[in-house]
Short mmCIF file of C-alpha atoms in Angstrom, two decimals:
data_model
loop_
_atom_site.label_atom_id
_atom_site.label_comp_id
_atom_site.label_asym_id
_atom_site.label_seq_id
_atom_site.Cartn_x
_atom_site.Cartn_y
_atom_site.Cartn_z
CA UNK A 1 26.16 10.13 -1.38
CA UNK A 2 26.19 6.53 -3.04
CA UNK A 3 24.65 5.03 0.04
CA UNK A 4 21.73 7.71 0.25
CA UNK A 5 21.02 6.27 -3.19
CA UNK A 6 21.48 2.78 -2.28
CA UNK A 7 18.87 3.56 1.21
CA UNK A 8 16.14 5.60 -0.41
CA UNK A 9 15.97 3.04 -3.34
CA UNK A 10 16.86 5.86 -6.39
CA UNK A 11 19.26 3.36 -7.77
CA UNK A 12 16.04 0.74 -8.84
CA UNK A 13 15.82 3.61 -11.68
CA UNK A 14 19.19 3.21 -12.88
CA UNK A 15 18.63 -0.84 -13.09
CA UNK A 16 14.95 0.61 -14.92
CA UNK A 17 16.98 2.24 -16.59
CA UNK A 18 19.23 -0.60 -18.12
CA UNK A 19 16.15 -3.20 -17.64
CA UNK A 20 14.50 -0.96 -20.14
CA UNK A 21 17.07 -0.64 -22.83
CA UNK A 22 17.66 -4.82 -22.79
CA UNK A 23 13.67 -4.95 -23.01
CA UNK A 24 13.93 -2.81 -26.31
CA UNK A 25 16.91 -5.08 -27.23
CA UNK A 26 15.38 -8.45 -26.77
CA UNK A 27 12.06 -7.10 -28.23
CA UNK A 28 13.82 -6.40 -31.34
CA UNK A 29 15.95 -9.82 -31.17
CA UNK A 30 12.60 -11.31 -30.86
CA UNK A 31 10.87 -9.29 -33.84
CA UNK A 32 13.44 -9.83 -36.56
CA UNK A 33 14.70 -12.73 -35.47
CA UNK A 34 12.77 -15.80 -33.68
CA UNK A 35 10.29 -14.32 -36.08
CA UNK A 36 11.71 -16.00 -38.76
CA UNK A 37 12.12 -19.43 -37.51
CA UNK A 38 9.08 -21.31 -38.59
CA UNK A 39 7.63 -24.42 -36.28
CA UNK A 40 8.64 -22.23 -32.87
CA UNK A 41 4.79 -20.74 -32.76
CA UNK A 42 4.91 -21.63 -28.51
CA UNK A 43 8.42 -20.04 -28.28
CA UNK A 44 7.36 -17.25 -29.91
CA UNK A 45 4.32 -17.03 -27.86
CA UNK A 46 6.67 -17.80 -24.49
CA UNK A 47 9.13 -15.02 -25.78
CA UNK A 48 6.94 -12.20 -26.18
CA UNK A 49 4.74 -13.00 -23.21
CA UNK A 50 8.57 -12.71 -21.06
CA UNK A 51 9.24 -9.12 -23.54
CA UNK A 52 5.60 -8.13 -22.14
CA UNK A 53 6.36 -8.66 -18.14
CA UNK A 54 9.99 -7.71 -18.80
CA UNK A 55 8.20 -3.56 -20.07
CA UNK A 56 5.50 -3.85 -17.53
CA UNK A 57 7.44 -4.70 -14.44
CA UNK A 58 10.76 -2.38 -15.74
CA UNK A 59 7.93 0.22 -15.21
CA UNK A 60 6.90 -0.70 -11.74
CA UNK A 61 10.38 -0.79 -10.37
CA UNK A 62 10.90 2.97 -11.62
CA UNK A 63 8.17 3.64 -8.95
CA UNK A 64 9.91 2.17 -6.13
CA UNK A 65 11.80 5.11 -4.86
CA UNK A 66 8.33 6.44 -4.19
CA UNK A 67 7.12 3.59 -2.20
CA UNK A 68 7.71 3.44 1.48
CA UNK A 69 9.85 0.01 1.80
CA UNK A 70 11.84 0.69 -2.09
CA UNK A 71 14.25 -1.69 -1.11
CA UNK A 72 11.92 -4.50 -0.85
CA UNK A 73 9.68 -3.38 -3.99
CA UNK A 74 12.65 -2.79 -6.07
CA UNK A 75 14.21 -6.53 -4.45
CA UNK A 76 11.32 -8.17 -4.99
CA UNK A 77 10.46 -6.34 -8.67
CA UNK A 78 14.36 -7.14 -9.76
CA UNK A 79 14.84 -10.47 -8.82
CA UNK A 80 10.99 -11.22 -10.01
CA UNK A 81 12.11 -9.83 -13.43
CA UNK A 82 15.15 -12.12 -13.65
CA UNK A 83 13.82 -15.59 -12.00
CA UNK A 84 10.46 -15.20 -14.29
CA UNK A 85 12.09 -13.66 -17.48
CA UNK A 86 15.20 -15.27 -18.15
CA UNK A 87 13.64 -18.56 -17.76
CA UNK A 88 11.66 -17.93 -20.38
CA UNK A 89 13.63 -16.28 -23.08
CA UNK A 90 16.28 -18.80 -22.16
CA UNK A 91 13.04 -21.05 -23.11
CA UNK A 92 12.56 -19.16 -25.87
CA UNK A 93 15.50 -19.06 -27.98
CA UNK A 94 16.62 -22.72 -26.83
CA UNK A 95 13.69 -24.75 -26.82
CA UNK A 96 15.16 -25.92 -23.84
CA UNK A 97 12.88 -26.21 -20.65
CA UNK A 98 15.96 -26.30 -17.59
CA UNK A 99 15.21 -22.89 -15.94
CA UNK A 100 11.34 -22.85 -16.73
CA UNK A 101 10.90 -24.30 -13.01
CA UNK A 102 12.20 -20.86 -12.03
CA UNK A 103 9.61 -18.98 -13.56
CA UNK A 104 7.11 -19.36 -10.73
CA UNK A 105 9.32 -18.45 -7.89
CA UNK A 106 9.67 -15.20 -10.03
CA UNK A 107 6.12 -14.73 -10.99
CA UNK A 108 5.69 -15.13 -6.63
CA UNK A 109 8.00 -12.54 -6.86
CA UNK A 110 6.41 -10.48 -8.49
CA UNK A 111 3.27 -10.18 -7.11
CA UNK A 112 4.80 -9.95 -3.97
CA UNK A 113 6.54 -7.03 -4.97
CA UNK A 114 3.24 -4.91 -6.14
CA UNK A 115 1.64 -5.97 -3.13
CA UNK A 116 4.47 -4.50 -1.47
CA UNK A 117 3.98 -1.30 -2.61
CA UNK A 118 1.06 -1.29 -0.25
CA UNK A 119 2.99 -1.52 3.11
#
C-alpha cells in the first residue's frame, strides 16, 4: 500500500501538506517578527519574495499526482522549494549570504519541474 503511494506520487500531497503549514508558519514569523526590525528593508523584501514561491510552488506540487511523470514533478517541485527557499530565508533572518548561491540551482529547479508537467 505505502509503495502504491510512493509510485503514483500521492505522497507529494502529504509533503504539500506539511510545505503548506511551515509556509503559514514562516509567513507569520515574517509578519510579526522581521517586521519589526528596522534597517532590514532587502531582507524583508528577500523573505517575503521566498514566503511567495514557498505558497505558489506548495500548490503546484499538490498537482503532481495528476501529472504523468509525479515523481519527477514532485522531485523537481520539492527539492526546487528547498534549494531556492531556504537560501533565502536563511538570507533573510541572518543577513548572511552562504547558501544564496543555492538559490539558482533551485529556481532551475523549479522551472524544470512545471515544464515537467508537460511530458
Amino acid at each position: 500500500m505505502a509503495m502504491a503511494a510512493f509510485r503514483n506520487g500521492k505522497m507529494f500531497v502529504r509533503i504539500a501538506g506539511v510545505s503548506g503549514a511551515s509556509a503559514v508558519g514562516l509567513g507569520t514569523y515574517g509578519a510579526h517578527v522581521l517586521r519589526t526590525k528596522e534597517g532590514l528593508e532587502h531582507e524583508k523584501v528577500t523573505f517575503d519574495s521566498a514566503n511567495r514561491y514557498h505558497f505558489f510552488h506548495t500548490l503546484g506540487l499538490l498537482a503532481a499526482p495528476l501529472c504523468r511523470k509525479p515523481m519527477v514533478v514532485g522531485g523537481l517541485m520539492s527539492t526546487g522549494m528547498v534549494l531556492f527557499c531556504v537560501p533565502m530565508y536563511y538570507y533573510a533572518i541572518t543577513s548572511d549570504p552562504k547558501l544564496v548561491p543555492f538559490a539558482p540551482y533551485g529556481g532551475t529547479a523549479l522551472i524544470l519541474a512545471w515544464l515537467a508537467m508537460a511530458l
